[in-house]
Short mmCIF file of C-alpha atoms and ligand atoms in Angstrom, two decimals:
data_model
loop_
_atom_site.label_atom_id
_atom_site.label_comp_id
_atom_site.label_asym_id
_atom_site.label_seq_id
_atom_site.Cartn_x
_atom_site.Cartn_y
_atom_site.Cartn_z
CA UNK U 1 0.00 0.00 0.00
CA UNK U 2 0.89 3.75 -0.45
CA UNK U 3 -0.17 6.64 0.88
CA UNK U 4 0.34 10.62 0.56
CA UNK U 5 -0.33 12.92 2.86
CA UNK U 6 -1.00 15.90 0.30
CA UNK U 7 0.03 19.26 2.20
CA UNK U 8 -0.38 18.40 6.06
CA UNK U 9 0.96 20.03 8.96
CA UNK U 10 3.39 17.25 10.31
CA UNK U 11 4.24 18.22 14.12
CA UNK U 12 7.07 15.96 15.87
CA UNK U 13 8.47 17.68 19.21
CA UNK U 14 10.65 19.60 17.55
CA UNK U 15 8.63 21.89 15.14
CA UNK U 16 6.12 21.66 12.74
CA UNK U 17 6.40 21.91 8.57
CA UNK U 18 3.95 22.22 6.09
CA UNK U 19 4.91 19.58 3.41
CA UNK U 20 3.80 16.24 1.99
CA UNK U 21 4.40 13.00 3.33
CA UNK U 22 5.11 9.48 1.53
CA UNK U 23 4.21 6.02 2.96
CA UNK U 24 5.38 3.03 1.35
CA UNK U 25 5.14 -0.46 2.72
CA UNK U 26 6.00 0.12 6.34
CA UNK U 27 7.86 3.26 6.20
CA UNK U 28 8.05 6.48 5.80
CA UNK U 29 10.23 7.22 2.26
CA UNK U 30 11.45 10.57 0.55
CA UNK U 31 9.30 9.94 -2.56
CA UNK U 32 7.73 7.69 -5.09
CA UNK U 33 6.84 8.09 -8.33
CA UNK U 34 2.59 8.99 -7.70
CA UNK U 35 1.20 5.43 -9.73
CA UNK U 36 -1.82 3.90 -9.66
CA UNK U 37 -1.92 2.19 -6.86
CA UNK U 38 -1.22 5.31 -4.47
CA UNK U 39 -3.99 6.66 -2.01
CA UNK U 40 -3.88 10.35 -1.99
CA UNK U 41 -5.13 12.18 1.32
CA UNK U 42 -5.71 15.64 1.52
CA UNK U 43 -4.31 16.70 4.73
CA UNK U 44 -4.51 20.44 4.05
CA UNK U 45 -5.18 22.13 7.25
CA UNK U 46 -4.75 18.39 9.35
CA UNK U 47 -2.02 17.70 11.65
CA UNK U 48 0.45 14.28 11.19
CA UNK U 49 1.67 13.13 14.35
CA UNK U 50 3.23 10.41 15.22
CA UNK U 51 0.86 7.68 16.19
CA UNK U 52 0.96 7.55 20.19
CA UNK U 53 2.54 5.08 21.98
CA UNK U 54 0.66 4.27 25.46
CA UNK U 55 3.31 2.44 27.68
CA UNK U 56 0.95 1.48 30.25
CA UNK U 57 -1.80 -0.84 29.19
CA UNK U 58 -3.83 -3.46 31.52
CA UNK U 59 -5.04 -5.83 28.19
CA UNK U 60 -6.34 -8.58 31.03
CA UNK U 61 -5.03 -11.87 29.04
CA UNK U 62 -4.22 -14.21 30.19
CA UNK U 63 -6.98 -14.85 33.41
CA UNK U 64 -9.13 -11.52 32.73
CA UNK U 65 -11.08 -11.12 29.57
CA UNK U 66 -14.29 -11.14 30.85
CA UNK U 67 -12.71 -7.45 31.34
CA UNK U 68 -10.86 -6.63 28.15
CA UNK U 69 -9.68 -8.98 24.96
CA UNK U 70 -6.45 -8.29 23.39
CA UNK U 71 -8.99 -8.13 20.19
CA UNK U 72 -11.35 -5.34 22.28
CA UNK U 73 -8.60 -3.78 23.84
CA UNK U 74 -5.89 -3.31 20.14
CA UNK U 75 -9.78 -1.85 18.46
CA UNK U 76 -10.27 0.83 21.29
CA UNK U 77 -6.61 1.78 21.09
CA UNK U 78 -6.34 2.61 17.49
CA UNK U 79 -9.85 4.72 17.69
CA UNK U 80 -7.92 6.53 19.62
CA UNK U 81 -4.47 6.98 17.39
CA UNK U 82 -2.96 4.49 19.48
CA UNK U 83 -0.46 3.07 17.45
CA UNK U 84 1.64 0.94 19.80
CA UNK U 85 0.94 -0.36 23.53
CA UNK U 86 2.99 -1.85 26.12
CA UNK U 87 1.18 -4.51 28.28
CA UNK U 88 1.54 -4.28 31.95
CA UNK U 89 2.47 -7.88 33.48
CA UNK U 90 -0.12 -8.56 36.73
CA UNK U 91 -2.48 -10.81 34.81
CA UNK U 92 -3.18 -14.56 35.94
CA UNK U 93 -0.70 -15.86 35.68
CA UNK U 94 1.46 -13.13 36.29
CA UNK U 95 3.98 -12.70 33.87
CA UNK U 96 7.41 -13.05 35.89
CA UNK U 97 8.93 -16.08 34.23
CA UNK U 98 10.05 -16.68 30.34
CA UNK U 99 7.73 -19.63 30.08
CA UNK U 100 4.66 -17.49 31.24
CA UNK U 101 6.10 -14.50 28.48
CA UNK U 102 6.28 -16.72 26.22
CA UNK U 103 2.76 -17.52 26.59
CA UNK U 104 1.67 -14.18 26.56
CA UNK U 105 3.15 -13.92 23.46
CA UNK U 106 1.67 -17.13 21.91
CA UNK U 107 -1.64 -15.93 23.37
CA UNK U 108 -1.72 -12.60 21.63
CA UNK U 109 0.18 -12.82 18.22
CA UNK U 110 -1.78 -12.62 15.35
CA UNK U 111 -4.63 -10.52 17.46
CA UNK U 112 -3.79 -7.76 17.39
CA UNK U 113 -4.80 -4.10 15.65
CA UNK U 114 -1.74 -2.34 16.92
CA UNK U 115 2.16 -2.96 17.77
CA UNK U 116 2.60 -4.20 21.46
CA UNK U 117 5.19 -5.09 23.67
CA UNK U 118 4.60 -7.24 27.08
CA UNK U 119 6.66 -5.44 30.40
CA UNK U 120 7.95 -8.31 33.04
CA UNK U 121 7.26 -8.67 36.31
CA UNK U 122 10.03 -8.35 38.87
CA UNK U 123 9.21 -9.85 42.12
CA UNK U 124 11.74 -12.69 43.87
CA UNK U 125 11.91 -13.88 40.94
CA UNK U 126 15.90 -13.04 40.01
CA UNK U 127 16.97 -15.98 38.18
CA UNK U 128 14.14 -15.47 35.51
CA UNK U 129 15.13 -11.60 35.17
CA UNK U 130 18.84 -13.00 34.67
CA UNK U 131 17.14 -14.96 32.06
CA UNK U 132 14.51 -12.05 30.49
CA UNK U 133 14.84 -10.99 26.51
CA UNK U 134 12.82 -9.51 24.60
CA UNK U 135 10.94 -7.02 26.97
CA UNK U 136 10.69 -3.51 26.84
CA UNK U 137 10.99 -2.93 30.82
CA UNK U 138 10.28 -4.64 34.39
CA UNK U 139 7.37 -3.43 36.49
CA UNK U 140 7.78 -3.50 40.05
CA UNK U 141 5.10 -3.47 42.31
CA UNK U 142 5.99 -1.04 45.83
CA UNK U 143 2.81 -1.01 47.33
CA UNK U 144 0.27 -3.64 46.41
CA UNK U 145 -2.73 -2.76 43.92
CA UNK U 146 -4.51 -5.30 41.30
CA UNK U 147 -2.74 -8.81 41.40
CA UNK U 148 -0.13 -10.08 43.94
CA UNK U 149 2.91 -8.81 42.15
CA UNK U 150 3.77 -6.79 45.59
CA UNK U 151 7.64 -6.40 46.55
CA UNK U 152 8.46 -4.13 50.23
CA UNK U 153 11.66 -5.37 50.28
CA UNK U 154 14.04 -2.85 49.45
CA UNK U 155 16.98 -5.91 49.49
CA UNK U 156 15.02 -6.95 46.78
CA UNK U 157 14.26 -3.68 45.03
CA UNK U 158 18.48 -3.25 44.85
CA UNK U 159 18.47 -7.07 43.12
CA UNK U 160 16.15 -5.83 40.47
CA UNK U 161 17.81 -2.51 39.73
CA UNK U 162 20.87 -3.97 39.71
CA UNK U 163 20.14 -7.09 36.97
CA UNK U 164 18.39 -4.27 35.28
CA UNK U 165 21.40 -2.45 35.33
CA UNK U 166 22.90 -4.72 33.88
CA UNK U 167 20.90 -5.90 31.06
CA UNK U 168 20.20 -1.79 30.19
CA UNK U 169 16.84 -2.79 31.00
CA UNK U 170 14.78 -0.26 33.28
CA UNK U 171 12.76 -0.73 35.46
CA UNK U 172 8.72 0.61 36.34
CA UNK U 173 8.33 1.22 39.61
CA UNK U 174 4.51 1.83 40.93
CA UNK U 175 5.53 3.93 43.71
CA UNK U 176 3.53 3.79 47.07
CA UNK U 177 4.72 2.61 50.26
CA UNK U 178 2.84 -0.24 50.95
CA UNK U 179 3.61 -0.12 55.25
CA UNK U 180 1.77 3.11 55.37
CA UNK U 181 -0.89 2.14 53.00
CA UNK U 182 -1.59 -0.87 55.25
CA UNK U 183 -1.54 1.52 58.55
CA UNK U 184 -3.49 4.07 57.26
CA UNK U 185 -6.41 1.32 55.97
CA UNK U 186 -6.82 1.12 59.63
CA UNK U 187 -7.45 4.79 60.73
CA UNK U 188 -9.48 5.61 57.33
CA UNK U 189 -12.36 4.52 54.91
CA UNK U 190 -11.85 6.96 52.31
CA UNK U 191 -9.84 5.08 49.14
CA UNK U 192 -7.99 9.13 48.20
CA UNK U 193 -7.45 9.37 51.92
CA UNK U 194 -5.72 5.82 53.06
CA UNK U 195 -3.38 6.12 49.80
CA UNK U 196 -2.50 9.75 50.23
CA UNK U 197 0.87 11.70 48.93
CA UNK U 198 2.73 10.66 51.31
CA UNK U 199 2.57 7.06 50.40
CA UNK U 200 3.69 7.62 47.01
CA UNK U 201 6.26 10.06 48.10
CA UNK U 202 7.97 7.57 50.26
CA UNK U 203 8.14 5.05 47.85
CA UNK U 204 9.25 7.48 45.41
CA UNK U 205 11.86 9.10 46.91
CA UNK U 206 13.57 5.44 47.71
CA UNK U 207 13.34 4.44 44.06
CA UNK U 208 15.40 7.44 42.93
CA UNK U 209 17.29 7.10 45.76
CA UNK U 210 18.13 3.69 44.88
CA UNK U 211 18.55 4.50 41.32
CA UNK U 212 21.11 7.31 42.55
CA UNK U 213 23.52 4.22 43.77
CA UNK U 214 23.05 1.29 41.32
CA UNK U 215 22.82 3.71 37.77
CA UNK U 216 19.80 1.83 36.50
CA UNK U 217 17.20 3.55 34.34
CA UNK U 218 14.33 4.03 36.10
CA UNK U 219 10.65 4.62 35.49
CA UNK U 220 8.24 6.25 37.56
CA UNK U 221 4.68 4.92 36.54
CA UNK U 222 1.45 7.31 36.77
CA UNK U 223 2.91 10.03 39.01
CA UNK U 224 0.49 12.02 40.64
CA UNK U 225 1.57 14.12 43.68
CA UNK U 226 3.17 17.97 43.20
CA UNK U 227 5.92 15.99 45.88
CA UNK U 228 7.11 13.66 43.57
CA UNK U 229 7.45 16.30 40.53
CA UNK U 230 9.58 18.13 42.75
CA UNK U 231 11.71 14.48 43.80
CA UNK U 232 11.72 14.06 40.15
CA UNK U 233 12.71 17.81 38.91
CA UNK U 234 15.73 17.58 41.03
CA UNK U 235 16.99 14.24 40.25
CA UNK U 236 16.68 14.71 36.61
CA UNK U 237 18.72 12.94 34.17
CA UNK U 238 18.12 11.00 30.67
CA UNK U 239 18.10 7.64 32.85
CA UNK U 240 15.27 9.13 35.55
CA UNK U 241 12.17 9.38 33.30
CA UNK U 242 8.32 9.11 34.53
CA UNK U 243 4.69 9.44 33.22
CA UNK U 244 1.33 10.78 34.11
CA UNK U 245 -2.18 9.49 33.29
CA UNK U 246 -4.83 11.39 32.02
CA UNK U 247 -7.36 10.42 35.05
CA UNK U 248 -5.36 12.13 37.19
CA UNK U 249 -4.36 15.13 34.96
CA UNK U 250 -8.54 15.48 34.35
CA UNK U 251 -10.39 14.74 37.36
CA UNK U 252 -9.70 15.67 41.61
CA UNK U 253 -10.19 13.68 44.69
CA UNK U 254 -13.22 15.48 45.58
CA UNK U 255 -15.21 14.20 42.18
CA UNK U 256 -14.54 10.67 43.52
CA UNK U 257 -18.10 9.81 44.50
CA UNK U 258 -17.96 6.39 43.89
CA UNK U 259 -15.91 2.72 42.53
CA UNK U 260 -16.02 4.50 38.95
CA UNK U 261 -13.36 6.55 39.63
CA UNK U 262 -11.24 4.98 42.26
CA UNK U 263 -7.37 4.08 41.15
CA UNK U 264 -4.38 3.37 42.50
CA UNK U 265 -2.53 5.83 42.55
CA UNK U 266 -5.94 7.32 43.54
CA UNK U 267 -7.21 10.96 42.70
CA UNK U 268 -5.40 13.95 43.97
CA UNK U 269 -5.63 17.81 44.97
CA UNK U 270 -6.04 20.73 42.78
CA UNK U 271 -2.48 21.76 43.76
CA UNK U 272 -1.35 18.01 42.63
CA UNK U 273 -2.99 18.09 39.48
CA UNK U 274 -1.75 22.18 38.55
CA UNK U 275 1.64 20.79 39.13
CA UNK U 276 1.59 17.67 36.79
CA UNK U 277 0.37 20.23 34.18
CA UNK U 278 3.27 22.29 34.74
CA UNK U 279 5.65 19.53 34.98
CA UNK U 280 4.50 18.30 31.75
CA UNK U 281 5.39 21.38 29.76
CA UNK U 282 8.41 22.08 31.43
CA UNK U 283 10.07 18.78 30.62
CA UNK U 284 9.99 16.60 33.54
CA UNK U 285 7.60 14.68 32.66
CA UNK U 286 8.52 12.46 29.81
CA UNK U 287 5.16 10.89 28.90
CA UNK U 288 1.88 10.62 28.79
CA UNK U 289 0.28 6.90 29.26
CA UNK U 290 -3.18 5.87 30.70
CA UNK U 291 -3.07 3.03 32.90
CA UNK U 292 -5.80 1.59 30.91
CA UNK U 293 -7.19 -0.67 33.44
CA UNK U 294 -10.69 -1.97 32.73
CA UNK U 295 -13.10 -3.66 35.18
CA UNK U 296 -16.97 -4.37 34.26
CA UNK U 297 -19.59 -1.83 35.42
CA UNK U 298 -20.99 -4.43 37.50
CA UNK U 299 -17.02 -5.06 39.29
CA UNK U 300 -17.22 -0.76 39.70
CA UNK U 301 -20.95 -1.09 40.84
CA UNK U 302 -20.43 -2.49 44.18
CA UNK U 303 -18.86 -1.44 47.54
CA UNK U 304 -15.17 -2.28 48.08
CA UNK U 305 -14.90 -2.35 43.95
CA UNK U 306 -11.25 -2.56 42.50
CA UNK U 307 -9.02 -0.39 41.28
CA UNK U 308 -8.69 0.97 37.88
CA UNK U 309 -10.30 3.23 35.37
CA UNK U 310 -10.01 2.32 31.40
CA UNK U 311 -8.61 5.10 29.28
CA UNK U 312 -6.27 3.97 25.94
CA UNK U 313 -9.06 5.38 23.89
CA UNK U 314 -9.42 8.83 25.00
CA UNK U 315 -6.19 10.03 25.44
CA UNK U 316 -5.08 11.81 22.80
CA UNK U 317 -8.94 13.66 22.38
CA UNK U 318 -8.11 14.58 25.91
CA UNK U 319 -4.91 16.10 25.36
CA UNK U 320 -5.65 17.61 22.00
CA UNK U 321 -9.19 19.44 23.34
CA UNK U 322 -6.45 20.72 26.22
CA UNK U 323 -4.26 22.23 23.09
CA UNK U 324 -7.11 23.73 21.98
CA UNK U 325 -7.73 25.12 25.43
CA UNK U 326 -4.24 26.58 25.04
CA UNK U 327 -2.79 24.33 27.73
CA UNK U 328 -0.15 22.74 25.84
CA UNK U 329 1.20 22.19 21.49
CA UNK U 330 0.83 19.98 19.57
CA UNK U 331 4.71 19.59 19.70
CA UNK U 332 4.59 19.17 23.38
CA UNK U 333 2.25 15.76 22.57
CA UNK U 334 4.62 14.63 19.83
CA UNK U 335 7.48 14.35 22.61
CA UNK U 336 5.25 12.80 25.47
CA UNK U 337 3.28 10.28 23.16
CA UNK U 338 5.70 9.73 20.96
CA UNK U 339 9.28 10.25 20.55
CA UNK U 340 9.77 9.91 25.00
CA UNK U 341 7.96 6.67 25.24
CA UNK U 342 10.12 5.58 22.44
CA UNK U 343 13.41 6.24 23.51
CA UNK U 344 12.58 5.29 27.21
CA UNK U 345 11.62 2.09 26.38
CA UNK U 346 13.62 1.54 23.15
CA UNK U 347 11.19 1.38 20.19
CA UNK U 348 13.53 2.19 17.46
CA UNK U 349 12.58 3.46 13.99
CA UNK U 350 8.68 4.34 15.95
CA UNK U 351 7.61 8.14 17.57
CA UNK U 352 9.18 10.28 15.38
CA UNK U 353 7.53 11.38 11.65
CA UNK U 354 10.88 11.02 9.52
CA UNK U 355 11.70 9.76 6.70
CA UNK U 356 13.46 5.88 7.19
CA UNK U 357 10.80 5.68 9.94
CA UNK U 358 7.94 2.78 10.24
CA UNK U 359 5.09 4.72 9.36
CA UNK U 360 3.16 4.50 12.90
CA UNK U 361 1.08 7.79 12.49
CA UNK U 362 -2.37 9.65 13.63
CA UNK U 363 -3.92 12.48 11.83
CA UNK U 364 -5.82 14.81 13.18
CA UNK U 365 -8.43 17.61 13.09
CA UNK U 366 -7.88 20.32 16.08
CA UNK U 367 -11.65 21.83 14.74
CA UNK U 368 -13.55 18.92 15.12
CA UNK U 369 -15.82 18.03 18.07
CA UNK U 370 -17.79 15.45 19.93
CA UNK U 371 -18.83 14.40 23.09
CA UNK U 372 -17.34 11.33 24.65
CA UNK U 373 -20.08 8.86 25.06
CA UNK U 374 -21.01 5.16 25.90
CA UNK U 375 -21.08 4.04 22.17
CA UNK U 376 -17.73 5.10 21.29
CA UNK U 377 -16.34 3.17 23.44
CA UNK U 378 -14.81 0.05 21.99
CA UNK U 379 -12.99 -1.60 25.39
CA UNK U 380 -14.97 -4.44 26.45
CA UNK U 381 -16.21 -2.22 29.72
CA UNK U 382 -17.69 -0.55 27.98
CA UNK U 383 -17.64 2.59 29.98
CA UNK U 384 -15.68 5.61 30.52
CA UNK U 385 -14.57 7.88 33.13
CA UNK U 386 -14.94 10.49 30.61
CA UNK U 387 -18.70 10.04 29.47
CA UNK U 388 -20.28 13.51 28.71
CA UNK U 389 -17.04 15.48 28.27
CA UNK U 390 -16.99 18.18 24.52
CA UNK U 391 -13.72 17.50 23.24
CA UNK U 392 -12.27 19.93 20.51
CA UNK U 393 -9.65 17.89 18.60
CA UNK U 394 -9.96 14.39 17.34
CA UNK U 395 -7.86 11.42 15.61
CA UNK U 396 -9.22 11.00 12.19
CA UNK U 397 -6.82 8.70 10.73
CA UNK U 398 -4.52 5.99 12.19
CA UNK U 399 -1.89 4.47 10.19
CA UNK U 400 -0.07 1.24 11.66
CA UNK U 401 2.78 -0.11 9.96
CA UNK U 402 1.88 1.50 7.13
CA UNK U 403 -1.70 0.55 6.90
CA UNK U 404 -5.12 2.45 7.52
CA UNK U 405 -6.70 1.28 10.81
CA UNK U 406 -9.24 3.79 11.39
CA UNK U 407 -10.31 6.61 9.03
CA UNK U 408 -13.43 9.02 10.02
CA UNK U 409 -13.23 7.98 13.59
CA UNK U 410 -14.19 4.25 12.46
CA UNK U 411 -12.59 1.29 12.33
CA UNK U 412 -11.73 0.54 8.93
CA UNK U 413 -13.89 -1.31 6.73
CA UNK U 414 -11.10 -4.01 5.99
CA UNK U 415 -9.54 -3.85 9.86
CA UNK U 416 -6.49 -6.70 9.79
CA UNK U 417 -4.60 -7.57 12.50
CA UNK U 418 -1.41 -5.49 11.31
CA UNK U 419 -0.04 -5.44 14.86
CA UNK U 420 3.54 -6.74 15.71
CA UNK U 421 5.34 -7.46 18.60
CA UNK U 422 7.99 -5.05 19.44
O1 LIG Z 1 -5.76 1.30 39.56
C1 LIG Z 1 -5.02 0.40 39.21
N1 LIG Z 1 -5.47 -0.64 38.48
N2 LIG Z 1 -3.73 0.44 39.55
C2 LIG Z 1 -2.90 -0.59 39.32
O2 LIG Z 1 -1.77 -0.52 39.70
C3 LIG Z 1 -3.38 -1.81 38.67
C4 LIG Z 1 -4.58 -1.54 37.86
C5 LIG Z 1 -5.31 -2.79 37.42
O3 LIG Z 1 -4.64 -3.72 36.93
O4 LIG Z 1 -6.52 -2.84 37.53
ZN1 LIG Z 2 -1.15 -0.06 35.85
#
């Protein structure tokens, strides 16, 4: 297939240009003689970015797919310009050992709408992390949340940084001090209230602590309190890095009025969430992924419901209605879901629009608007947090590996199953 991109704005973090764009195959090329078998898009007054890459996806398979299918979850994320996702490892079984990876990856291939790459799960599990290839990170769990992939023991935390370290492998830490969680489930009932700052600014502050001595690269997963921008800001350096979700960029602890929006890391502040926005534009934060983590509404219905809000579909509509609200560029989204993710977690030849490139791309129109509602939604929840929100500034055409995914906010007619493990 071919494809030009007639006069479109293309935006990477850098800068934007005015120019036409050729896809050939897989990749992006300098030019090709315009033939007959060439699709020609008009992208005058569109934007080319390059597709987003979500590095924190909950996909549920194996054990969960009465929540999500890799085939339900793949759809949602390329109706959103998702173009690549990276699969968090706490499903059942959890993903810690090569034999259960290699499962995963059995389990998946051939299923999927968009590239994907599986994280590992670090527990006590050292002689498998000795033995791990072929994954784009290690997740490790500080305070417990969905699954039992919990490790308190910093002995072990210095184990996993250091095999990390050695392998050039980083790791994901989901940073909340699990002691205090536990003690403070005994003074209070309120989910934002037993998990507060402090928690994750504990747990924080001894991961880049930690990181400090052994050198590793390190990855701070959906960071949420203005404490651990500032732990973050100061420790800076291309081997620190660290994303924020959109729940927690969109919504405050005082709109949590029920299971529907409780998370771990759970909602913050007004203060919290004015610093994340800051932190975003002034560099510290690297990128933006959306713990896509989706229960049933009947699982959210109930008292004592678990954790997690779904999201991979929204994201970019989120952050391109807050460009249109002036909050950010369009540059500023080509570095934090795109080029950042990529070099954090090593996706060569993906979140950059440049020639030699695999054509991984979203266009979009900043004029166009809709409301986010119930029947968009392609994850197998079938809900979302973000139900009845206008958002200015919508994907209208995702391009994986070189082929048309979704065009007019649809899934194409002829949707394959282009998707490759990365
Ligand atoms: O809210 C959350 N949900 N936080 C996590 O760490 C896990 C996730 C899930 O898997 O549901
Ligand atoms: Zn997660």
């Amino acid at each position: 297939m071919k494809l030009i991109f007639k006069n479109v704005t293309v935006v990477n973090s850098d800068g934007r240009e005015v120019r036409d764009v050729f896809v050939d195959g897989e990749k992006i090329v300098a030019i090709f003689d315009e033939g007959e078998d060439v699709r020609v898009i008009d992208g005058t007054g569109q934007f080319l970015l390059p597709g987003v890459i979500d590095a924190h996806v909950h996909f549920r398979e194996p054990g969960a797919s009465h929540k999500e299918t890799w085939e339900t979850g793949s759809k949602a994320a390329v109706l959103g310009g998702v173009t690549t996702v990276l699969d968090m490892p706490n499903n059942n079984p959890a993903i810690t050992t090569m034999e259960h990876l290699q499962g995963k990856r059995d389990l998946v291939k051939g299923r999927s709408y968009c590239n994907y790459g599986f994280h590992f799960g670090g527990s006590g599990n050292f002689a498998a992390l000795e033995e791990l290839e072929g994954s784009p990170a290690v997740k490790v769990y500080m305070g417990a949340s969905t699954g039992d992939l919990l490790v308190d023991e910093p002995t072990a935390w210095e184990k996993i940084f250091e095999i990390c370290e050695r392998k050039n492998l980083p790791v994901i830490v989901h940073a909340e001090n699990d002691d205090r969680i536990r003690e403070r489930a005994k003074e209070f009932t309120v989910h934002t209230e037993i998990r507060d700052c402090e928690c994750a600014r504990i747990a924080t502050s001894a991961a880049v602590a930690l990181r400090e001595k052994i050198g590793n690269k390190l990855h701070i997963a959906h960071m949420s309190c203005k404490e651990e921008v500032e732990i973050v800001r100061a420790n800076k350096n291309e081997n620190l890095s660290c994303e924020v979700c959109p729940h927690h960029l969109f919504f405050t602890a005082d709109e949590m009025k029920d299971g529907f929006l409780k998370m771990n890391p759970p909602l913050r502040a007004q203060e919290d969430v004015d610093a994340l926005w800051e932190a975003m534009k002034d560099g510290t934060v690297n990128c933006i992924a959306t713990d896509h983590a989706p229960h049933t509404v009947e699982e959210k219905g109930v008292a004592g419901p678990p954790s997690g809000v779904p999201g991979v579909e929204f994201s970019l509509p989120l952050m391109l209605d807050a460009v249109n609200a002036g909050r950010l560029e369009l540059e500023d989204l080509a570095r934090l879901m795109g080029s950042e993710p990529a070099r954090i977690f090593g996706l060569s030849g993906r979140g950059v629009v440049r020639e030699g490139m695999v054509a991984d791309l979203v266009l979009v129109d900043m004029d166009l608007s809709r409301v986010v509602s119930k029947d968009l939604v392609q994850s197998k929840c079938g809900w979302s947090p973000y139900e009845g929100r206008h958002l200015k500034g919508w994907p209208v055409m995702t391009i994986v590996n070189g082929e048309v995914v979704m065009e007019g906010g649809e899934l194409a007619e002829d949707l394959t199953k282009v998707g490759k493990l990365l």
